[in-house]
Structure formats: C-alpha cells, structure tokens
CSV table of C-alpha atoms in Angstrom, one decimal:
chain,number,residue,atom,x,y,z
A,1,MET,CA,0.0,-0.1,0.0
A,2,LEU,CA,2.8,2.4,1.0
A,3,LEU,CA,4.7,1.5,-2.1
A,4,GLN,CA,1.8,2.3,-4.3
A,5,VAL,CA,1.5,5.8,-2.7
A,6,TYR,CA,5.2,6.5,-3.3
A,7,LEU,CA,4.8,5.4,-7.0
A,8,GLN,CA,1.8,7.6,-7.5
A,9,VAL,CA,3.6,10.6,-5.9
A,10,LEU,CA,6.6,9.9,-8.2
A,11,ALA,CA,4.3,9.7,-11.2
A,12,PHE,CA,2.8,13.0,-10.3
A,13,ALA,CA,6.3,14.5,-9.8
A,14,ALA,CA,7.4,13.3,-13.3
A,15,PHE,CA,4.1,14.6,-14.8
A,16,VAL,CA,4.8,18.1,-13.3
A,17,THR,CA,8.3,17.9,-14.6
A,18,GLY,CA,7.1,16.9,-18.1
A,19,CYS,CA,4.6,19.8,-18.1
A,20,PHE,CA,7.3,22.4,-17.4
A,21,PHE,CA,9.8,21.0,-19.9
A,22,LEU,CA,7.2,21.5,-22.7
A,23,SER,CA,7.2,25.3,-22.7
A,24,TYR,CA,10.8,25.7,-21.4
A,25,GLY,CA,12.4,23.9,-24.4
A,26,ILE,CA,10.4,26.0,-26.9
A,27,ASP,CA,11.3,29.2,-25.2
A,28,ILE,CA,15.0,28.5,-25.3
A,29,SER,CA,14.9,27.3,-28.8
A,30,PHE,CA,13.1,30.4,-30.1
A,31,GLU,CA,14.8,32.8,-27.7
A,32,ASP,CA,15.7,35.4,-30.4
A,33,GLN,CA,12.5,35.2,-32.3
A,34,GLU,CA,9.2,36.8,-32.1
A,35,ILE,CA,6.7,33.9,-31.9
A,36,THR,CA,3.4,35.5,-31.0
A,37,HIS,CA,1.4,33.8,-33.9
A,38,PHE,CA,3.3,30.6,-33.3
A,39,ILE,CA,2.1,30.6,-29.7
A,40,TYR,CA,-1.5,31.0,-30.9
A,41,LEU,CA,-1.2,28.4,-33.7
A,42,LEU,CA,1.0,25.6,-32.6
A,43,PHE,CA,1.9,26.1,-28.9
A,44,PRO,CA,-1.6,25.1,-27.6
A,45,PHE,CA,-1.2,21.6,-29.2
A,46,ILE,CA,2.0,21.2,-27.3
A,47,THR,CA,1.0,22.7,-23.9
A,48,THR,CA,-2.3,20.8,-23.9
A,49,PHE,CA,-0.5,17.5,-24.4
A,50,PRO,CA,-0.9,16.8,-20.6
A,51,GLU,CA,-4.7,17.0,-21.0
A,52,LEU,CA,-4.5,14.9,-24.2
A,53,THR,CA,-2.7,12.0,-22.3
A,54,VAL,CA,-5.3,12.2,-19.5
A,55,PHE,CA,-8.1,12.4,-22.0
A,56,VAL,CA,-6.9,9.3,-23.9
A,57,TYR,CA,-6.1,7.2,-21.0
A,58,GLY,CA,-9.3,8.3,-19.3
A,59,LEU,CA,-11.5,7.2,-22.2
A,60,PHE,CA,-9.9,3.7,-22.0
A,61,SER,CA,-10.2,3.4,-18.2
A,62,GLY,CA,-13.9,2.8,-17.8
A,63,ARG,CA,-16.7,5.1,-16.7
A,64,ALA,CA,-14.7,6.6,-13.8
A,65,GLY,CA,-11.7,7.3,-16.2
A,66,THR,CA,-14.0,9.0,-18.6
A,67,GLU,CA,-15.2,11.2,-15.8
A,68,VAL,CA,-11.6,12.1,-15.1
A,69,ALA,CA,-11.0,12.9,-18.8
A,70,THR,CA,-14.1,15.2,-18.8
A,71,GLY,CA,-13.1,17.1,-15.6
A,72,ALA,CA,-9.5,17.6,-16.8
A,73,VAL,CA,-10.3,19.1,-20.2
A,74,LEU,CA,-13.1,21.3,-18.9
A,75,GLY,CA,-11.2,22.4,-15.8
A,76,GLU,CA,-8.1,23.6,-17.7
A,77,PRO,CA,-9.7,26.9,-18.9
A,78,PHE,CA,-11.1,27.6,-15.4
A,79,ILE,CA,-7.7,27.1,-13.6
A,80,VAL,CA,-5.7,29.0,-16.1
A,81,MET,CA,-8.2,32.0,-16.0
A,82,THR,CA,-8.4,32.1,-12.2
A,83,ALA,CA,-5.3,30.7,-10.4
A,84,GLY,CA,-3.0,31.2,-13.4
A,85,LEU,CA,-4.2,34.7,-14.3
A,86,PHE,CA,-4.1,35.7,-10.7
A,87,ALA,CA,-0.4,34.7,-10.4
A,88,TYR,CA,0.4,36.6,-13.6
A,89,LYS,CA,-1.4,39.7,-12.4
A,90,LEU,CA,0.4,39.7,-9.1
A,91,TRP,CA,3.7,39.7,-11.1
A,92,ILE,CA,2.9,42.5,-13.6
A,93,LYS,CA,0.6,44.5,-11.2
A,94,ARG,CA,-1.2,46.5,-13.9
A,95,PRO,CA,-4.1,46.0,-16.3
A,96,LEU,CA,-3.6,43.6,-19.3
A,97,LYS,CA,-3.0,45.1,-22.8
A,98,THR,CA,-4.8,42.8,-25.2
A,99,ASP,CA,-4.2,42.7,-29.0
A,100,SER,CA,-6.1,41.3,-32.0
A,101,GLY,CA,-4.6,37.8,-31.4
A,102,SER,CA,-5.7,37.6,-27.7
A,103,ASN,CA,-9.2,39.1,-28.5
A,104,ALA,CA,-9.6,36.5,-31.3
A,105,SER,CA,-8.7,33.7,-28.9
A,106,LEU,CA,-11.1,35.0,-26.2
A,107,ILE,CA,-14.0,35.5,-28.5
A,108,THR,CA,-13.5,32.0,-30.0
A,109,PHE,CA,-13.5,30.6,-26.5
A,110,VAL,CA,-16.7,32.4,-25.6
A,111,LEU,CA,-18.4,31.2,-28.8
A,112,THR,CA,-17.3,27.6,-28.3
A,113,SER,CA,-18.6,27.7,-24.7
A,114,ALA,CA,-22.0,28.9,-25.9
A,115,LEU,CA,-22.1,26.1,-28.3
A,116,PHE,CA,-21.1,23.7,-25.6
A,117,PHE,CA,-24.2,24.7,-23.5
A,118,ILE,CA,-26.4,24.5,-26.5
A,119,SER,CA,-25.0,21.1,-27.2
A,120,TYR,CA,-25.3,19.9,-23.7
A,121,TYR,CA,-28.9,21.2,-23.0
A,122,VAL,CA,-30.6,21.3,-26.4
A,123,PHE,CA,-29.0,19.4,-29.2
A,124,ARG,CA,-26.0,17.1,-28.7
A,125,TYR,CA,-24.8,17.1,-32.3
A,126,ALA,CA,-24.4,20.9,-32.3
A,127,SER,CA,-21.1,20.0,-30.7
A,128,ALA,CA,-19.8,19.5,-34.2
A,129,LEU,CA,-20.0,23.2,-34.7
A,130,MET,CA,-17.6,23.6,-31.9
A,131,ILE,CA,-15.0,21.7,-33.8
A,132,VAL,CA,-15.9,23.6,-37.1
A,133,LEU,CA,-15.5,27.0,-35.3
A,134,PHE,CA,-12.1,25.9,-34.0
A,135,ILE,CA,-10.9,24.9,-37.5
A,136,ALA,CA,-12.0,28.4,-38.7
A,137,TYR,CA,-10.1,30.0,-36.0
A,138,MET,CA,-7.0,27.9,-36.9
A,139,TYR,CA,-7.3,29.0,-40.5
A,140,VAL,CA,-7.3,32.6,-39.7
A,141,THR,CA,-4.4,32.2,-37.2
A,142,GLN,CA,-2.2,30.3,-39.7
A,143,LYS,CA,-2.6,33.1,-42.2
A,144,ALA,CA,-1.0,35.4,-39.6
A,145,PHE,CA,1.6,32.7,-38.7
A,146,LYS,CA,2.9,32.7,-42.2
A,147,LYS,CA,4.0,36.3,-41.8
A,148,GLU,CA,6.4,35.3,-39.1
A,149,LYS,CA,10.0,34.2,-40.1
A,150,CYS,CA,12.0,32.2,-37.7
A,151,GLN,CA,15.6,31.9,-38.8
A,152,SER,CA,18.1,31.2,-36.0
A,153,ILE,CA,16.3,28.4,-34.2
A,154,ARG,CA,18.3,26.5,-31.6
A,155,LYS,CA,17.4,22.8,-31.9
A,156,LYS,CA,19.2,21.3,-29.0
A,157,PRO,CA,16.9,22.8,-26.3
A,158,LEU,CA,13.9,21.1,-28.0
A,159,ALA,CA,15.2,18.0,-26.3
A,160,TYR,CA,13.6,19.4,-23.1
A,161,THR,CA,10.1,19.5,-25.0
A,162,ALA,CA,10.8,16.0,-26.3
A,163,ALA,CA,11.6,14.8,-22.8
A,164,GLY,CA,8.4,16.4,-21.5
A,165,LEU,CA,6.3,14.6,-24.1
A,166,VAL,CA,7.9,11.3,-23.2
A,167,LEU,CA,7.4,11.8,-19.4
A,168,LEU,CA,3.7,12.8,-19.9
A,169,SER,CA,3.1,9.8,-22.2
A,170,ILE,CA,4.5,7.5,-19.5
A,171,THR,CA,2.8,9.0,-16.5
A,172,GLY,CA,-0.6,9.9,-17.8
A,173,LYS,CA,-2.2,6.6,-16.9
A,174,TYR,CA,-0.9,6.8,-13.4
A,175,VAL,CA,-2.4,10.3,-13.0
A,176,VAL,CA,-5.8,9.0,-14.2
A,177,ASP,CA,-5.7,6.0,-11.8
A,178,SER,CA,-4.6,8.2,-8.9
A,179,THR,CA,-7.4,10.6,-9.4
A,180,VAL,CA,-10.0,7.8,-9.5
A,181,TYR,CA,-8.5,6.4,-6.3
A,182,LEU,CA,-8.6,9.9,-4.6
A,183,ALA,CA,-12.2,10.3,-5.7
A,184,GLN,CA,-13.1,7.0,-4.0
A,185,LEU,CA,-11.4,8.0,-0.8
A,186,LEU,CA,-13.2,11.3,-0.7
A,187,ASN,CA,-16.5,9.8,-1.8
A,188,ALA,CA,-16.7,12.3,-4.7
A,189,GLN,CA,-17.3,12.3,-8.4
A,190,PRO,CA,-14.0,11.8,-10.3
A,191,SER,CA,-14.9,14.6,-12.7
A,192,LEU,CA,-15.1,17.1,-9.8
A,193,ILE,CA,-11.8,16.0,-8.4
A,194,SER,CA,-10.1,16.1,-11.9
A,195,PHE,CA,-11.7,19.4,-12.7
A,196,LEU,CA,-9.5,21.1,-10.0
A,197,ILE,CA,-6.6,18.9,-9.3
A,198,ILE,CA,-5.4,17.7,-12.7
A,199,PRO,CA,-5.5,21.2,-14.3
A,200,LEU,CA,-3.5,22.6,-11.4
A,201,ILE,CA,-0.8,20.1,-12.5
A,202,SER,CA,-1.4,20.0,-16.2
A,203,SER,CA,-1.8,23.7,-16.7
A,204,ALA,CA,1.8,24.2,-15.5
A,205,PRO,CA,3.0,25.0,-19.1
A,206,GLU,CA,0.4,27.8,-19.3
A,207,ILE,CA,0.8,29.2,-15.9
A,208,ALA,CA,4.6,29.0,-16.0
A,209,ALA,CA,4.9,30.2,-19.5
A,210,PRO,CA,4.5,33.9,-18.8
A,211,PHE,CA,7.3,33.7,-16.3
A,212,VAL,CA,9.5,31.4,-18.5
A,213,PHE,CA,8.8,34.0,-21.3
A,214,SER,CA,9.6,36.9,-18.8
A,215,LYS,CA,12.1,38.5,-21.3
A,216,ARG,CA,9.5,38.5,-24.1
A,217,LYS,CA,7.0,41.1,-25.1
A,218,GLU,CA,3.8,41.2,-23.0
A,219,LYS,CA,1.6,40.1,-26.0
A,220,GLU,CA,3.6,36.9,-26.1
A,221,GLN,CA,3.2,36.4,-22.4
A,222,ILE,CA,-0.5,36.8,-22.6
A,223,ALA,CA,-0.7,34.5,-25.6
A,224,SER,CA,1.1,31.7,-23.7
A,225,LEU,CA,-1.5,32.0,-21.0
A,226,ILE,CA,-4.7,32.1,-23.1
A,227,ALA,CA,-3.9,30.6,-26.5
A,228,GLU,CA,-5.1,27.2,-25.5
A,229,LEU,CA,-8.6,28.3,-24.5
A,230,PRO,CA,-10.2,27.7,-28.0
A,231,LEU,CA,-8.6,24.3,-28.3
A,232,THR,CA,-9.6,23.0,-24.8
A,233,MET,CA,-13.2,24.3,-25.1
A,234,SER,CA,-13.8,22.9,-28.7
A,235,ILE,CA,-12.1,19.7,-29.8
A,236,TYR,CA,-12.0,17.7,-26.4
A,237,PRO,CA,-15.6,18.4,-25.2
A,238,GLY,CA,-16.9,18.3,-28.8
A,239,LEU,CA,-15.5,14.8,-29.3
A,240,LEU,CA,-16.8,13.7,-25.9
A,241,MET,CA,-20.3,14.7,-26.9
A,242,LEU,CA,-20.1,13.2,-30.4
A,243,LEU,CA,-18.8,9.9,-29.2
A,244,GLY,CA,-21.3,9.3,-26.4
A,245,SER,CA,-23.4,10.8,-23.8
A,246,LEU,CA,-21.7,13.3,-21.5
A,247,SER,CA,-22.6,13.9,-17.9
A,248,VAL,CA,-21.3,17.2,-16.4
A,249,PRO,CA,-22.0,18.0,-12.7
A,250,PHE,CA,-23.4,21.5,-12.0
A,251,PRO,CA,-20.2,22.9,-10.4
A,252,ILE,CA,-18.3,22.2,-13.6
A,253,LEU,CA,-20.9,24.0,-15.7
A,254,LEU,CA,-20.7,26.9,-13.2
A,255,GLY,CA,-16.9,26.9,-13.7
A,256,ILE,CA,-17.3,27.1,-17.5
A,257,ALA,CA,-19.7,30.1,-17.1
A,258,ILE,CA,-17.2,31.8,-14.7
A,259,THR,CA,-14.5,31.4,-17.3
A,260,VAL,CA,-16.6,32.9,-20.0
A,261,LEU,CA,-17.4,35.9,-17.6
A,262,GLN,CA,-13.7,36.2,-17.0
A,263,SER,CA,-13.0,36.5,-20.7
A,264,PHE,CA,-15.3,39.4,-21.0
A,265,ILE,CA,-13.6,41.1,-18.1
A,266,ILE,CA,-10.2,40.6,-19.7
A,267,MET,CA,-11.4,42.3,-23.0
A,268,PHE,CA,-12.9,45.1,-21.0
A,269,GLU,CA,-9.9,45.6,-18.6
A,270,GLU,CA,-7.7,47.7,-20.9
A,271,LYS,CA,-10.5,50.0,-21.8
A,272,ALA,CA,-11.3,50.5,-18.1
A,273,GLY,CA,-7.7,51.1,-17.2
A,274,LYS,CA,-8.1,49.2,-13.9
A,275,ASN,CA,-6.6,46.0,-12.7
A,276,LEU,CA,-10.0,44.2,-12.7
A,277,THR,CA,-8.9,40.6,-13.2
A,278,LEU,CA,-6.5,40.6,-10.2
A,279,PHE,CA,-9.6,40.7,-8.1
A,280,SER,CA,-12.0,38.8,-10.3
A,281,SER,CA,-9.6,35.8,-10.6
A,282,ILE,CA,-9.3,35.2,-6.9
A,283,LEU,CA,-13.1,36.1,-6.2
A,284,PHE,CA,-14.3,33.6,-8.9
A,285,LEU,CA,-12.0,30.9,-7.5
A,286,VAL,CA,-13.3,31.4,-3.9
A,287,LEU,CA,-16.8,31.6,-5.1
A,288,PHE,CA,-16.5,28.4,-7.0
A,289,ILE,CA,-15.0,26.6,-4.0
A,290,ILE,CA,-17.9,27.8,-1.8
A,291,ALA,CA,-20.4,26.6,-4.4
A,292,LEU,CA,-18.6,23.1,-4.6
A,293,LYS,CA,-18.9,22.7,-0.8
A,294,LEU,CA,-22.6,23.7,-0.9
C-alpha cells in the first residue's frame, strides 16, 4: 500500500516535470525570435499534451476514467483563467494590454462555450459546430503565422520539450488511476476531483509560460496564457459529446460560465484602465470553492 502511494507521488512529480519542460524547451529554442502567432497556432497543441494524455487514458479506463477525462479538459480553462491569471497579475501589477490575437482567442472561446451549453442542453450534435469553429479559428491564425519568419532556431533545447512529451506519455495513466483512487477516498465524483486537481498540474505549461517568457513582449506572455482556450473548449468536449453521452456536474458547468465571464472582463480591462482581473480571478475561484462545498 505504502509503495503504491510512493509510486503515485513519483508519477505526479514526473508529470509536473514533463509539463514544465514543454514550454521551457520551446522558449530557449526560439529565444531570439518573435513567436506571437506561433504561440496561438502551434503552442496550444504542445501545452495541452498533458490534457491529451489524461483524455486518452481516461477514455480507456472505464466510466470513472471518462469522468476524469471530462473534468480535466473542462477544468483547464477555469484554472488558467483564475489561479494562473491571478499569479500573472500579481507579477505585472497592472491592467492587461490585449491585442487582435488575444481578442480572437477569447472571442472564439466564448463562442465555443456557448455552443457547448447549446449542445449539452438542447441538441448534442451541435457540438460538431464547436470543432468547425475551432478549425475556422485555426485557418485565420495560420494566415498570420505565415508572416512570421524564424531563422536562427536553436534545436538542441527542443530536447527538453521532447523529454516532457515522453514523461507525460508514460505517467498519464498513473495520473488517471490516482485521481480515480482519490475520488473514491473522498467519496466524490471523479470529474469534480479532476476538474480542480489535474488542471492545477497539467496547466503548469500555461501558468509557468509567462514567467518562463519573462524577457519576451507582453503580448507573447498573454498569448502563452490564453492561447489554449479555444482548443480545450472545442475539440475535447466536442468529441466527448459526439462519441457518447456526456454527464457534467453542475459545479463544472458553473466553472465554465465563470471562465466565460472572466473572458469578457479581460477584454474590458484595458479600456477600463483598472486591474480588474487581479480581483475577479481570486473572487471567482473562492466563489467556486464555496459553491462546490454547498
């Protein structure tokens, strides 16, 4: 029993290390390049690899595993936009300055979230539109990406990213199993446990990226934080609803709604000239925890 606990802790530690290596290797490799559009186009597919491993392993781990997969992918935007954004705002201590790329990412996230609620409550197959919308967003993003020219790329540091991918591939199954075990101990739904715990670990690339990218422009720091939102709120939940019935507890639906509201606040913050999200981030997180207890 004790050995199993040690192995689970070791697996989580390796999972966290793999999450950090993902963004670190890319930052060092593209150290002298402006990669704003790269962050919006390709970076999310790399930084969401932790969710992908949990998602895949979860789907093949029975009903409880599927619940873990559901909570992990839906909890990622919530954790990034509350805990992650709060940490970033404590660091910069001023209102965010959004640009066309960040606004496009946030608007796409809001639209896919609206389609999620329509799909969940009205017509399940409307979830296909979530995937279509994401493809359209990617098409627009890649047109901007073509204008970026990366010349002096350092390839050796990409070994960190490769090592991160390997670690995540190996430890993903243990993270799913450990989450199911923890849910049983707490007598709670696996989706609720994974909604909070797994994103706190798997969102390490997104939360750490602004600090890893501390020498870069602010628009790249913001991009690294929010670029994954359209992907995590379109492809993963869209596939879950298309592949079968999806059961989402009310607290998770509340968390999605909170994240949508936070997106509007981010877009309004620069015009207001006030550090609104510093307070809304922690306020929303506390309100969610209170709602979870109730």
